[in-house]
CSV table of C-alpha atoms in Angstrom, one decimal:
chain,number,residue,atom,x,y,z
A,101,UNK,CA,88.2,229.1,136.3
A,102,UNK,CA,85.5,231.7,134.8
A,103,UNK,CA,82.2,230.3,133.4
A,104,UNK,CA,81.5,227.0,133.0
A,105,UNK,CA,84.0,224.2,132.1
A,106,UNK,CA,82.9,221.0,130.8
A,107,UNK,CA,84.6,217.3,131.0
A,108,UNK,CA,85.9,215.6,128.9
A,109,UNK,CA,85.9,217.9,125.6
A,110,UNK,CA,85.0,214.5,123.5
A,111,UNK,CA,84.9,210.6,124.3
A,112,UNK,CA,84.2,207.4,122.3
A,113,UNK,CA,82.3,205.0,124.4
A,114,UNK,CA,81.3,201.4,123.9
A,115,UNK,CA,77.9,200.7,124.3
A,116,UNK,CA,76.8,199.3,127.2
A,117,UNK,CA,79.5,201.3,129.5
A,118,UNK,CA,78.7,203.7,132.3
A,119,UNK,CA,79.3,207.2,131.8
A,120,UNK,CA,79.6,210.5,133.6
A,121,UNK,CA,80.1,213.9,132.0
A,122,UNK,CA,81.1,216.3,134.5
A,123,UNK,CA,80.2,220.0,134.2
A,124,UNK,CA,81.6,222.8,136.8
A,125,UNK,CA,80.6,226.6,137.2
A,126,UNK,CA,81.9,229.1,139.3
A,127,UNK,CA,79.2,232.0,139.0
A,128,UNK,CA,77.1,230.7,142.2
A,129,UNK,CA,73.9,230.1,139.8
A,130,UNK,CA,71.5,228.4,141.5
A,131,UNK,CA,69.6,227.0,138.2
A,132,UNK,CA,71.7,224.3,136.1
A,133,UNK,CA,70.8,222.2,133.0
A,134,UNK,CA,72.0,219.5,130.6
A,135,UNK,CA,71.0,219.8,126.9
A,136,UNK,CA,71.9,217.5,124.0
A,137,UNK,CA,71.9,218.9,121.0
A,138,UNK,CA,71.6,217.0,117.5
A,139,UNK,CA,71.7,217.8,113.7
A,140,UNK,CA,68.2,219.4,112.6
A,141,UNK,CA,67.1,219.3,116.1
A,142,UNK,CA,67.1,222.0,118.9
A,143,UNK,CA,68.5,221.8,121.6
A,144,UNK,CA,66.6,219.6,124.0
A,145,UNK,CA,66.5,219.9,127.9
A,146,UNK,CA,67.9,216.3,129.8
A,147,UNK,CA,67.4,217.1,133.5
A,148,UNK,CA,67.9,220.3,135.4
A,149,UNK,CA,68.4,222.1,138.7
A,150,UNK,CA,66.3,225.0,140.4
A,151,UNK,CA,69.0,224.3,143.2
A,152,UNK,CA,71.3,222.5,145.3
A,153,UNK,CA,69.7,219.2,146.5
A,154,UNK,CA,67.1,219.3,144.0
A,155,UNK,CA,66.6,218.5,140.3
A,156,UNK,CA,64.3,217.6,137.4
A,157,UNK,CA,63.3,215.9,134.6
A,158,UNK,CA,63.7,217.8,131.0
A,159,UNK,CA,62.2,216.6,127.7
A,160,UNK,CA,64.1,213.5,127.2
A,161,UNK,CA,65.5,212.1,130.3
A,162,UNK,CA,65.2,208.6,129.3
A,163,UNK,CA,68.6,206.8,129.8
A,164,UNK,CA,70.3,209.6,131.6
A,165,UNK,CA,70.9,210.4,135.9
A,166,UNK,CA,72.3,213.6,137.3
A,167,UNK,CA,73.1,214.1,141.3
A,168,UNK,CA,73.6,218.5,142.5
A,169,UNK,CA,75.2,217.6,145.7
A,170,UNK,CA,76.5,221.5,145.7
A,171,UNK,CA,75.7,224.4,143.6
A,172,UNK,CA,78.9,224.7,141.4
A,173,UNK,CA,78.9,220.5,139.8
A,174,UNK,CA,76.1,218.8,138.3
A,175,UNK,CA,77.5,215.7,136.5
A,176,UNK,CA,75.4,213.7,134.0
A,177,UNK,CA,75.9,210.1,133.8
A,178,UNK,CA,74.5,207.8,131.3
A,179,UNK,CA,73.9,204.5,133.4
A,180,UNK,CA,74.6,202.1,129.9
A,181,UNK,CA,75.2,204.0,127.0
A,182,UNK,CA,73.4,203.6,123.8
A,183,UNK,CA,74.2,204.6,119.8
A,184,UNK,CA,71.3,207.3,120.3
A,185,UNK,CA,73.3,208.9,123.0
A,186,UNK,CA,75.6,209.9,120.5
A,187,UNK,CA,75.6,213.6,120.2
A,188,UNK,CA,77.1,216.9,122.1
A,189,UNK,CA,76.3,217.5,125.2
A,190,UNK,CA,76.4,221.3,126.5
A,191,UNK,CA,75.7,222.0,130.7
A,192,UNK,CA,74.3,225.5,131.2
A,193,UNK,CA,73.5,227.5,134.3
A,194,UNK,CA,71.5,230.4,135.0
A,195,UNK,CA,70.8,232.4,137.8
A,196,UNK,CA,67.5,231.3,138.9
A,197,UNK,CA,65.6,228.3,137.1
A,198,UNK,CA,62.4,230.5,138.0
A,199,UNK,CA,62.6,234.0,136.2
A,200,UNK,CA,62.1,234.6,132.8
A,201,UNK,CA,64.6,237.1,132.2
A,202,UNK,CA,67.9,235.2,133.3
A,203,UNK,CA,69.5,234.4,130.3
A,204,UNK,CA,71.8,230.9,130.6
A,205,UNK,CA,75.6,230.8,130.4
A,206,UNK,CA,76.8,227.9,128.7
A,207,UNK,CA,79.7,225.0,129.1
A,208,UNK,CA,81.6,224.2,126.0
A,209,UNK,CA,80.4,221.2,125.1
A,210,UNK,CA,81.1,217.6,125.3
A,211,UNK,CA,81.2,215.5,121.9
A,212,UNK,CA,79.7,212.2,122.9
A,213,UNK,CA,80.2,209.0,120.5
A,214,UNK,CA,78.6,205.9,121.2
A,215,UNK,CA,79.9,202.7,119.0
B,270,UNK,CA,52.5,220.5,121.8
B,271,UNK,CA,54.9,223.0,121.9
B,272,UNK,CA,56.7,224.1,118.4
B,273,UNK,CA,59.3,226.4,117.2
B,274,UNK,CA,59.9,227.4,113.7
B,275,UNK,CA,62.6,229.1,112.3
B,276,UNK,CA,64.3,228.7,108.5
B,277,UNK,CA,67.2,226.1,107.9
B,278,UNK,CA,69.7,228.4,106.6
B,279,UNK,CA,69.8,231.7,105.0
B,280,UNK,CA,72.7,233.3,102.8
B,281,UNK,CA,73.3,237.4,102.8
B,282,UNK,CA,76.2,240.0,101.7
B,283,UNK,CA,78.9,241.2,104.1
B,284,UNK,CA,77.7,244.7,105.0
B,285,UNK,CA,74.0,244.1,104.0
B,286,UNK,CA,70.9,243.5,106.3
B,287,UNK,CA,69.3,240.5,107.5
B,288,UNK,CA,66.2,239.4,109.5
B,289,UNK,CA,65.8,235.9,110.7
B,290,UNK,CA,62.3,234.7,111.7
B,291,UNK,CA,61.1,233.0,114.7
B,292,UNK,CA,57.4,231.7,114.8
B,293,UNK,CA,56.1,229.7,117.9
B,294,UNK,CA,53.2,228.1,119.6
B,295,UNK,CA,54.3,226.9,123.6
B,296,UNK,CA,52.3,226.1,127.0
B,297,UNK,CA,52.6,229.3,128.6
B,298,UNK,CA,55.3,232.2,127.5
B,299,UNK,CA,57.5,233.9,130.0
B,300,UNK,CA,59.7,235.3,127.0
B,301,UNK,CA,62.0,235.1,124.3
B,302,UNK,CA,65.7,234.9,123.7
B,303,UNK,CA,68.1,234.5,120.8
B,304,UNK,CA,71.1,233.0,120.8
B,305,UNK,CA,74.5,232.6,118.3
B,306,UNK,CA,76.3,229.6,117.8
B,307,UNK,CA,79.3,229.8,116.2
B,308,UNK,CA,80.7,226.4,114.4
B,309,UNK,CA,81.7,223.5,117.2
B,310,UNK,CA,80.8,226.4,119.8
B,311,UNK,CA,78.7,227.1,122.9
B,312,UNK,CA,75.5,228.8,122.4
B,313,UNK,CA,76.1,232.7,123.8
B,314,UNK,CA,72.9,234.9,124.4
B,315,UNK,CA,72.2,237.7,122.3
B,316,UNK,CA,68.8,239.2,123.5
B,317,UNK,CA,65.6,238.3,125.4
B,318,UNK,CA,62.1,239.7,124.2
B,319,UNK,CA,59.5,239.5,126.9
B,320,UNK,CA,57.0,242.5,126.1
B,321,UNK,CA,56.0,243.9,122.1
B,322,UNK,CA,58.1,245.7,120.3
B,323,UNK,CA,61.6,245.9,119.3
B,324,UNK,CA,64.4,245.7,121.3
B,325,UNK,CA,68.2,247.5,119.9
B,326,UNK,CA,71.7,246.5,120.7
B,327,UNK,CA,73.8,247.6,118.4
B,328,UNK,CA,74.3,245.8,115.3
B,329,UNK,CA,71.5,243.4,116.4
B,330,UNK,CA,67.5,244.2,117.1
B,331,UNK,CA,65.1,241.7,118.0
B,332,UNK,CA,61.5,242.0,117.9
B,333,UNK,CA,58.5,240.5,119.4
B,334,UNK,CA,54.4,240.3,119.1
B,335,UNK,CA,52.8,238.3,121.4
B,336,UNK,CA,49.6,237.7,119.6
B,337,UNK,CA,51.1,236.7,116.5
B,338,UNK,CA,53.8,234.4,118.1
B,339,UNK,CA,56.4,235.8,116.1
B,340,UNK,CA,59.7,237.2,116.0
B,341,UNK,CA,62.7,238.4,114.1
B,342,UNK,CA,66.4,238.9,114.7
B,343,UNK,CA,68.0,241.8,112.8
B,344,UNK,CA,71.6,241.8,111.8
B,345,UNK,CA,72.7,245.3,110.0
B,346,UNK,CA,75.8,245.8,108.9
B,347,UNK,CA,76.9,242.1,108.4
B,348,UNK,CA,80.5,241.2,109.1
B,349,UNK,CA,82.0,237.9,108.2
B,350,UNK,CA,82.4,236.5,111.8
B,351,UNK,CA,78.5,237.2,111.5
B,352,UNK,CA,78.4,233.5,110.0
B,353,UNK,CA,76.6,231.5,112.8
B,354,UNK,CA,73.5,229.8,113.8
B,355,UNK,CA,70.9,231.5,114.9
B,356,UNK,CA,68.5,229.9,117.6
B,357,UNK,CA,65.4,231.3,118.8
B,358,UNK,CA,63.9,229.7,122.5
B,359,UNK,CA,60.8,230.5,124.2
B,360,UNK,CA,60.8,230.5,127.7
B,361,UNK,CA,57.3,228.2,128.8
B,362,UNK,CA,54.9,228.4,131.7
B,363,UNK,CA,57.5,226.3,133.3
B,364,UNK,CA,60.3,228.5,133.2
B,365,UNK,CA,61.8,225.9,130.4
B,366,UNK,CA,63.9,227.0,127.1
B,367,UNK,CA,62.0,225.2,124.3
B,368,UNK,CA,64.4,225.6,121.5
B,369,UNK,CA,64.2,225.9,117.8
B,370,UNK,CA,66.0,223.9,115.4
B,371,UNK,CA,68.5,227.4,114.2
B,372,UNK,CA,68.8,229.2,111.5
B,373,UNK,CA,72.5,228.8,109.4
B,374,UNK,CA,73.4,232.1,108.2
B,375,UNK,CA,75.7,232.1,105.7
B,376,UNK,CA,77.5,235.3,104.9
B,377,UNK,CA,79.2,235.8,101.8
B,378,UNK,CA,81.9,238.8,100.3
């Protein structure tokens, strides 16, 4: 794989179920992120990671959980999902979470539907 | 609080010029970047401002001012697969993107 690869590509969940989106990168970045993104909005930051072993609350991490146990997966799981967690969910990595110049690389996406 | 400002959608002519404008206000600034979007599509960088001035890359400039909290995106020579959006993010005092909304550019024949 090159990049960053994101899984699954779209899912319709129930509300009230447990779910983890899984998110992969192969360029050795220490710095990782999760964003939502939703109509009119920006993008807004869930949790991130400076590096393995540690990570972060973003902007709105209400809801949401995310584990680095190694520097290429940092899966985001949504404990009991909710209609508001509907939306697209992109992973990004960079390669430091602590220089201003490192540009982030991101994952396709993941189309989130909660009914 | 932190803001980000940047028009809802703008429309132009394939081969003409276009400047898209960014204007923020953030806890602490350690730079700007702009990114494209295509349609059900991953962000992918296009430039990072961190000084004044104007910054060239081919088809694409970007400029900055610092005191004025402002800055534009300059497309020349538009081409249809210019059609994106267009999202400006400052980089705060906590090394954090804070993201604008994006601009839809709309390119027409």
């Amino acid at each position: 794989i090159a990049g960053i690869t994101q899984a699954p590509t779209s899912q319709i969940l129930a509300a009230g179920r447990r779910m983890t989106l899984r998110c992969t990168q192969d360029m050795r970045h220490n710095a990782m992120y999760w964003y939502r993104q939703d109509l009119g909005l920006g993008l807004r930051l869930i949790h991130y990671s400076n590096t393995a072993g540690t990570t972060g609350k973003g902007e709105v991490p209400d809801g949401y959980s995310v584990s680095r146990a190694n520097t290429d997966d940092f899966p985001l799981t949504l404990a009991s999902a909710v209609p508001s967690q509907t939306s697209v969910y992109f992973c990004a990595s960079s390669l430091t979470g602590t220089s201003g110049s490192n540009e982030q690389f991101f994952g396709p996406g993941t189309r989130l539907t909660v009914l | 609080g932190q803001n980000i400002d940047q028009p809802t959608e703008m429309t132009a002519t394939e081969g003409a010029i276009v400047q898209i404008n960014c204007t923020y206000q953030t806890s602490g600034f350690n730079g700007l970047f702009w990114y494209q979007q295509h349609a059900g599509e991953a962000p992918t960088f296009l430039s990072y401002n961190v000084l004044d001035g104007l910054e060239e890359k081919g088809r694409f400039s970007s400029f900055l001012s610092r005191s004025k909290g402002y800055s534009y995106l300059l497309l020349k020579e538009l081409q249809m697969k210019d059609s994106a959006s267009y999202l400006c993010a400052v980089m705060d005092s906590n090394y954090q993107l804070i993201w604008g909304a994006g601009t839809k550019l709309i390119i027409k024949p």
